[in-house]
Amino acid sequence: MPRIHCALPLAAGARLALPPGAARHVQVLRLQPGDGITLFDGRGGEYQAVVEHMGRSEVRVEVGAHRPVECEAAVAVHLAVGMPANERMDWLVEKATELGVASIQPLVTERSVLRLSGERAQKKQAHWQGVAIAACEQSGRNRVPAVHPVQAFPVWLAGSAPAGLVLSLRDGSQPVVPAAGDRTEITLLSGPEGGLAPPEEEAAFARGWTPVRLGPRVLRAETAPLAALAVLTLAAA
């Protein structure tokens, strides 16, 4: 049965017109009145629903029973990442969502190839949020991770959450899982192509962040945070 995110609050027994994005999804699937779908609004759980009306500009459904289904990771990992170039950020957002990321903070760092600001950054944020929604629909997640507005690294670091883990190649970096310990919420920082610049790493360390490593190989900018996310979320599953 198709799973579709609905940006409206859902309640059992409600009859409603789906918002444009969800309606287009139903139309693309060529569903007909009487067909069943699964809806989720991001507040937890999911709802069975039945298509009541299929129009050119409106799709109406009847919402059925709520099912308290959850498949969130036991460890909430908030990923802050120096944006990789080209389409790699799309891929990173998609796979991070599948792996259970709690939120994603795109960063512009000293070595970033992809530099966004203003309206272009807002459009990219909206696009990546859509990628995360689609990944939730595919993977069975009922809570959509927030993709935050793009920020410059120094601005973000100055106002960031309590110190977390920094993927680093420097000597003395700890293995990522032991460094995480028994925390149930972690912020993981990863650089773009070429990694964080030394002054950026030092700024993070000065604020109490812990350098961590994944092993002896050098992973790509879009691979390293996903590998760390996988071991942090799946090890606790």
mmCIF file of C-alpha atoms in Angstrom:
data_model
loop_
_atom_site.group_PDB
_atom_site.id
_atom_site.type_symbol
_atom_site.label_atom_id
_atom_site.label_comp_id
_atom_site.label_asym_id
_atom_site.label_seq_id
_atom_site.Cartn_x
_atom_site.Cartn_y
_atom_site.Cartn_z
ATOM 1 C CA MET A 1 0.000 0.000 0.000
ATOM 2 C CA PRO A 2 1.480 3.411 -0.932
ATOM 3 C CA ARG A 3 2.833 5.493 1.968
ATOM 4 C CA ILE A 4 2.323 9.240 1.583
ATOM 5 C CA HIS A 5 3.327 12.133 3.790
ATOM 6 C CA CYS A 6 0.503 14.588 4.512
ATOM 7 C CA ALA A 7 1.480 18.067 5.684
ATOM 8 C CA LEU A 8 -1.858 18.465 7.494
ATOM 9 C CA PRO A 9 -2.663 17.149 11.004
ATOM 10 C CA LEU A 10 -4.490 13.844 10.665
ATOM 11 C CA ALA A 11 -7.214 12.326 12.857
ATOM 12 C CA ALA A 12 -9.186 9.103 12.597
ATOM 13 C CA GLY A 13 -12.552 9.642 10.922
ATOM 14 C CA ALA A 14 -11.590 12.912 9.211
ATOM 15 C CA ARG A 15 -12.534 13.603 5.607
ATOM 16 C CA LEU A 16 -10.148 16.019 3.960
ATOM 17 C CA ALA A 17 -8.570 17.269 0.754
ATOM 18 C CA LEU A 18 -4.917 16.309 0.560
ATOM 19 C CA PRO A 19 -2.385 19.142 0.290
ATOM 20 C CA PRO A 20 -0.895 19.646 -3.202
ATOM 21 C CA GLY A 21 2.214 17.509 -2.751
ATOM 22 C CA ALA A 22 0.341 14.509 -1.400
ATOM 23 C CA ALA A 23 -2.427 14.928 -3.983
ATOM 24 C CA ARG A 24 0.093 14.892 -6.833
ATOM 25 C CA HIS A 25 1.591 11.707 -5.410
ATOM 26 C CA VAL A 26 -1.826 10.015 -5.471
ATOM 27 C CA GLN A 27 -2.468 11.266 -9.008
ATOM 28 C CA VAL A 28 0.890 10.045 -10.293
ATOM 29 C CA LEU A 29 0.118 6.590 -8.873
ATOM 30 C CA ARG A 30 -3.205 6.692 -10.785
ATOM 31 C CA LEU A 31 -5.137 5.624 -7.702
ATOM 32 C CA GLN A 32 -8.917 5.503 -7.906
ATOM 33 C CA PRO A 33 -11.780 6.010 -5.430
ATOM 34 C CA GLY A 34 -11.863 3.046 -3.071
ATOM 35 C CA ASP A 35 -8.113 2.472 -3.188
ATOM 36 C CA GLY A 36 -6.283 2.340 0.134
ATOM 37 C CA ILE A 37 -3.241 4.396 1.125
ATOM 38 C CA THR A 38 -1.180 4.936 4.279
ATOM 39 C CA LEU A 39 -0.797 8.529 5.467
ATOM 40 C CA PHE A 40 1.562 10.005 8.055
ATOM 41 C CA ASP A 41 1.840 13.607 9.202
ATOM 42 C CA GLY A 42 5.192 13.478 11.010
ATOM 43 C CA ARG A 43 3.712 13.619 14.512
ATOM 44 C CA GLY A 44 4.097 9.878 15.058
ATOM 45 C CA GLY A 45 2.415 6.755 13.804
ATOM 46 C CA GLU A 46 0.437 6.382 10.602
ATOM 47 C CA TYR A 47 -3.153 6.220 9.394
ATOM 48 C CA GLN A 48 -4.930 3.956 6.983
ATOM 49 C CA ALA A 49 -7.019 5.984 4.533
ATOM 50 C CA VAL A 50 -9.266 5.456 1.509
ATOM 51 C CA VAL A 51 -9.424 7.651 -1.577
ATOM 52 C CA GLU A 52 -12.950 9.088 -1.871
ATOM 53 C CA HIS A 53 -12.594 11.502 -4.774
ATOM 54 C CA MET A 54 -10.031 11.913 -7.560
ATOM 55 C CA GLY A 55 -10.244 15.226 -9.399
ATOM 56 C CA ARG A 56 -7.852 17.101 -11.642
ATOM 57 C CA SER A 57 -7.050 19.586 -8.892
ATOM 58 C CA GLU A 58 -8.299 17.868 -5.730
ATOM 59 C CA VAL A 59 -7.935 14.512 -4.050
ATOM 60 C CA ARG A 60 -10.163 13.775 -1.065
ATOM 61 C CA VAL A 61 -9.684 10.930 1.390
ATOM 62 C CA GLU A 62 -11.346 9.425 4.425
ATOM 63 C CA VAL A 63 -8.864 8.858 7.246
ATOM 64 C CA GLY A 64 -9.130 5.571 9.096
ATOM 65 C CA ALA A 65 -7.596 4.224 12.270
ATOM 66 C CA HIS A 66 -4.311 5.411 13.696
ATOM 67 C CA ARG A 67 -1.532 2.837 14.017
ATOM 68 C CA PRO A 68 1.236 3.707 16.531
ATOM 69 C CA VAL A 69 3.982 2.354 14.281
ATOM 70 C CA GLU A 70 7.494 3.720 14.864
ATOM 71 C CA CYS A 71 10.879 2.698 13.525
ATOM 72 C CA GLU A 72 13.083 5.509 14.826
ATOM 73 C CA ALA A 73 16.671 4.909 15.878
ATOM 74 C CA ALA A 74 17.410 4.416 19.565
ATOM 75 C CA VAL A 75 20.111 7.096 19.266
ATOM 76 C CA ALA A 76 19.053 10.485 17.873
ATOM 77 C CA VAL A 77 21.929 11.609 15.634
ATOM 78 C CA HIS A 78 21.865 15.215 14.448
ATOM 79 C CA LEU A 79 24.117 15.508 11.389
ATOM 80 C CA ALA A 80 25.934 18.782 10.678
ATOM 81 C CA VAL A 81 27.686 18.489 7.336
ATOM 82 C CA GLY A 82 29.834 20.620 5.091
ATOM 83 C CA MET A 83 27.776 20.285 1.924
ATOM 84 C CA PRO A 84 29.353 18.070 -0.755
ATOM 85 C CA ALA A 85 29.140 19.319 -4.332
ATOM 86 C CA ASN A 86 26.886 18.433 -7.248
ATOM 87 C CA GLU A 87 24.127 15.894 -6.541
ATOM 88 C CA ARG A 88 25.969 14.260 -3.658
ATOM 89 C CA MET A 89 24.091 16.301 -1.058
ATOM 90 C CA ASP A 90 20.783 14.945 -2.391
ATOM 91 C CA TRP A 91 22.135 11.419 -2.034
ATOM 92 C CA LEU A 92 23.454 12.150 1.456
ATOM 93 C CA VAL A 93 20.097 13.522 2.650
ATOM 94 C CA GLU A 94 18.239 10.540 1.192
ATOM 95 C CA LYS A 95 20.498 7.896 2.708
ATOM 96 C CA ALA A 96 20.857 9.677 6.049
ATOM 97 C CA THR A 97 17.066 9.743 6.331
ATOM 98 C CA GLU A 98 16.861 6.030 5.561
ATOM 99 C CA LEU A 99 19.474 5.373 8.259
ATOM 100 C CA GLY A 100 17.445 7.259 10.858
ATOM 101 C CA VAL A 101 19.071 10.700 11.140
ATOM 102 C CA ALA A 102 17.210 13.018 13.545
ATOM 103 C CA SER A 103 18.023 16.258 11.701
ATOM 104 C CA ILE A 104 20.425 17.629 9.088
ATOM 105 C CA GLN A 105 22.284 20.956 9.254
ATOM 106 C CA PRO A 106 23.888 21.964 5.907
ATOM 107 C CA LEU A 107 27.039 24.051 6.431
ATOM 108 C CA VAL A 108 29.221 26.295 4.289
ATOM 109 C CA THR A 109 32.811 25.739 5.378
ATOM 110 C CA GLU A 110 36.196 27.072 4.289
ATOM 111 C CA ARG A 111 36.736 24.219 1.814
ATOM 112 C CA SER A 112 33.148 23.971 0.569
ATOM 113 C CA VAL A 113 32.756 23.802 -3.197
ATOM 114 C CA LEU A 114 28.993 24.282 -2.908
ATOM 115 C CA ARG A 115 28.316 27.780 -1.568
ATOM 116 C CA LEU A 116 24.713 28.812 -1.066
ATOM 117 C CA SER A 117 23.068 31.922 0.290
ATOM 118 C CA GLY A 118 19.857 33.906 0.014
ATOM 119 C CA GLU A 119 17.030 32.629 -2.172
ATOM 120 C CA ARG A 120 19.165 29.874 -3.703
ATOM 121 C CA ALA A 121 19.891 28.463 -0.250
ATOM 122 C CA GLN A 122 16.191 28.583 0.650
ATOM 123 C CA LYS A 123 15.250 26.708 -2.518
ATOM 124 C CA LYS A 124 17.889 24.065 -1.847
ATOM 125 C CA GLN A 125 16.680 23.640 1.729
ATOM 126 C CA ALA A 126 13.110 23.112 0.504
ATOM 127 C CA HIS A 127 14.367 20.630 -2.110
ATOM 128 C CA TRP A 128 16.348 18.645 0.470
ATOM 129 C CA GLN A 129 13.367 18.612 2.831
ATOM 130 C CA GLY A 130 11.378 17.060 -0.025
ATOM 131 C CA VAL A 131 14.118 14.459 -0.503
ATOM 132 C CA ALA A 132 13.871 13.597 3.205
ATOM 133 C CA ILE A 133 10.077 13.266 2.979
ATOM 134 C CA ALA A 134 10.353 10.925 -0.016
ATOM 135 C CA ALA A 135 12.936 8.827 1.845
ATOM 136 C CA CYS A 136 10.556 8.547 4.821
ATOM 137 C CA GLU A 137 7.762 7.403 2.507
ATOM 138 C CA GLN A 138 10.036 4.711 1.073
ATOM 139 C CA SER A 139 11.728 3.541 4.277
ATOM 140 C CA GLY A 140 8.740 3.342 6.620
ATOM 141 C CA ARG A 141 9.690 6.252 8.876
ATOM 142 C CA ASN A 142 6.782 8.257 10.269
ATOM 143 C CA ARG A 143 8.833 11.153 11.629
ATOM 144 C CA VAL A 144 10.477 13.411 9.058
ATOM 145 C CA PRO A 145 13.934 14.761 9.984
ATOM 146 C CA ALA A 146 14.203 18.539 9.703
ATOM 147 C CA VAL A 147 16.651 19.883 7.132
ATOM 148 C CA HIS A 148 17.680 23.202 8.672
ATOM 149 C CA PRO A 149 18.525 26.412 6.773
ATOM 150 C CA VAL A 150 22.051 26.596 5.375
ATOM 151 C CA GLN A 151 24.487 28.299 7.765
ATOM 152 C CA ALA A 152 28.107 29.403 7.647
ATOM 153 C CA PHE A 153 30.221 27.136 9.846
ATOM 154 C CA PRO A 154 31.468 29.842 12.288
ATOM 155 C CA VAL A 155 27.932 31.154 12.839
ATOM 156 C CA TRP A 156 26.554 27.668 13.412
ATOM 157 C CA LEU A 157 29.381 26.638 15.753
ATOM 158 C CA ALA A 158 28.950 29.756 17.890
ATOM 159 C CA GLY A 159 25.312 28.903 18.504
ATOM 160 C CA SER A 160 25.434 25.112 18.248
ATOM 161 C CA ALA A 161 24.062 22.545 20.646
ATOM 162 C CA PRO A 162 26.280 20.923 23.326
ATOM 163 C CA ALA A 163 29.572 19.609 21.971
ATOM 164 C CA GLY A 164 29.392 16.428 19.934
ATOM 165 C CA LEU A 165 31.646 14.336 17.710
ATOM 166 C CA VAL A 166 33.814 15.563 14.807
ATOM 167 C CA LEU A 167 34.935 13.182 12.069
ATOM 168 C CA SER A 168 38.677 13.833 11.881
ATOM 169 C CA LEU A 169 41.878 12.318 10.479
ATOM 170 C CA ARG A 170 44.071 13.885 13.168
ATOM 171 C CA ASP A 171 46.230 11.703 15.413
ATOM 172 C CA GLY A 172 44.504 10.774 18.644
ATOM 173 C CA SER A 173 40.995 10.588 17.210
ATOM 174 C CA GLN A 174 38.864 8.007 19.014
ATOM 175 C CA PRO A 175 36.773 5.239 17.433
ATOM 176 C CA VAL A 176 33.308 6.675 16.900
ATOM 177 C CA VAL A 177 31.200 4.145 18.841
ATOM 178 C CA PRO A 178 33.206 4.168 22.099
ATOM 179 C CA ALA A 179 33.387 7.973 21.905
ATOM 180 C CA ALA A 180 29.598 8.157 21.696
ATOM 181 C CA GLY A 181 29.257 6.139 24.891
ATOM 182 C CA ASP A 182 25.728 5.623 26.135
ATOM 183 C CA ARG A 183 24.360 8.967 24.911
ATOM 184 C CA THR A 184 20.894 8.837 23.376
ATOM 185 C CA GLU A 185 21.354 12.117 21.474
ATOM 186 C CA ILE A 186 24.482 13.127 19.568
ATOM 187 C CA THR A 187 25.512 15.854 17.136
ATOM 188 C CA LEU A 188 27.910 14.561 14.479
ATOM 189 C CA LEU A 189 29.991 17.070 12.494
ATOM 190 C CA SER A 190 31.549 16.173 9.151
ATOM 191 C CA GLY A 191 33.399 18.302 6.617
ATOM 192 C CA PRO A 192 33.068 18.714 2.840
ATOM 193 C CA GLU A 193 35.526 17.488 0.205
ATOM 194 C CA GLY A 194 38.949 17.837 1.809
ATOM 195 C CA GLY A 195 37.460 17.877 5.299
ATOM 196 C CA LEU A 196 37.240 20.751 7.735
ATOM 197 C CA ALA A 197 40.131 23.213 7.578
ATOM 198 C CA PRO A 198 42.542 23.005 10.558
ATOM 199 C CA PRO A 199 41.288 26.321 12.063
ATOM 200 C CA GLU A 200 37.716 24.992 11.883
ATOM 201 C CA GLU A 201 38.686 21.784 13.641
ATOM 202 C CA GLU A 202 40.569 23.714 16.302
ATOM 203 C CA ALA A 203 37.566 25.980 16.849
ATOM 204 C CA ALA A 204 35.382 22.919 17.417
ATOM 205 C CA PHE A 205 37.899 21.289 19.759
ATOM 206 C CA ALA A 206 38.154 24.511 21.755
ATOM 207 C CA ARG A 207 34.416 24.219 22.386
ATOM 208 C CA GLY A 208 34.753 20.675 23.679
ATOM 209 C CA TRP A 209 34.001 18.637 20.554
ATOM 210 C CA THR A 210 35.607 15.176 20.363
ATOM 211 C CA PRO A 211 37.594 14.054 17.290
ATOM 212 C CA VAL A 212 36.530 10.606 16.087
ATOM 213 C CA ARG A 213 37.581 8.254 13.307
ATOM 214 C CA LEU A 214 36.001 5.418 11.328
ATOM 215 C CA GLY A 215 39.059 3.336 10.480
ATOM 216 C CA PRO A 216 42.259 3.377 8.434
ATOM 217 C CA ARG A 217 40.684 4.338 5.081
ATOM 218 C CA VAL A 218 39.909 7.854 3.875
ATOM 219 C CA LEU A 219 36.214 8.007 2.965
ATOM 220 C CA ARG A 220 34.556 10.508 0.644
ATOM 221 C CA ALA A 221 32.722 13.520 2.041
ATOM 222 C CA GLU A 222 29.319 11.955 1.396
ATOM 223 C CA THR A 223 30.355 8.466 2.577
ATOM 224 C CA ALA A 224 31.982 9.245 5.935
ATOM 225 C CA PRO A 225 28.959 10.764 7.727
ATOM 226 C CA LEU A 226 26.722 7.958 6.475
ATOM 227 C CA ALA A 227 29.145 5.299 7.716
ATOM 228 C CA ALA A 228 29.279 6.982 11.126
ATOM 229 C CA LEU A 229 25.510 7.372 11.188
ATOM 230 C CA ALA A 230 25.063 3.697 10.365
ATOM 231 C CA VAL A 231 27.280 2.435 13.179
ATOM 232 C CA LEU A 232 25.713 4.836 15.691
ATOM 233 C CA THR A 233 22.087 4.086 14.839
ATOM 234 C CA LEU A 234 22.217 0.437 13.807
ATOM 235 C CA ALA A 235 24.519 -0.678 16.629
ATOM 236 C CA ALA A 236 21.847 0.439 19.084
ATOM 237 C CA ALA A 237 18.945 -1.122 17.173
#
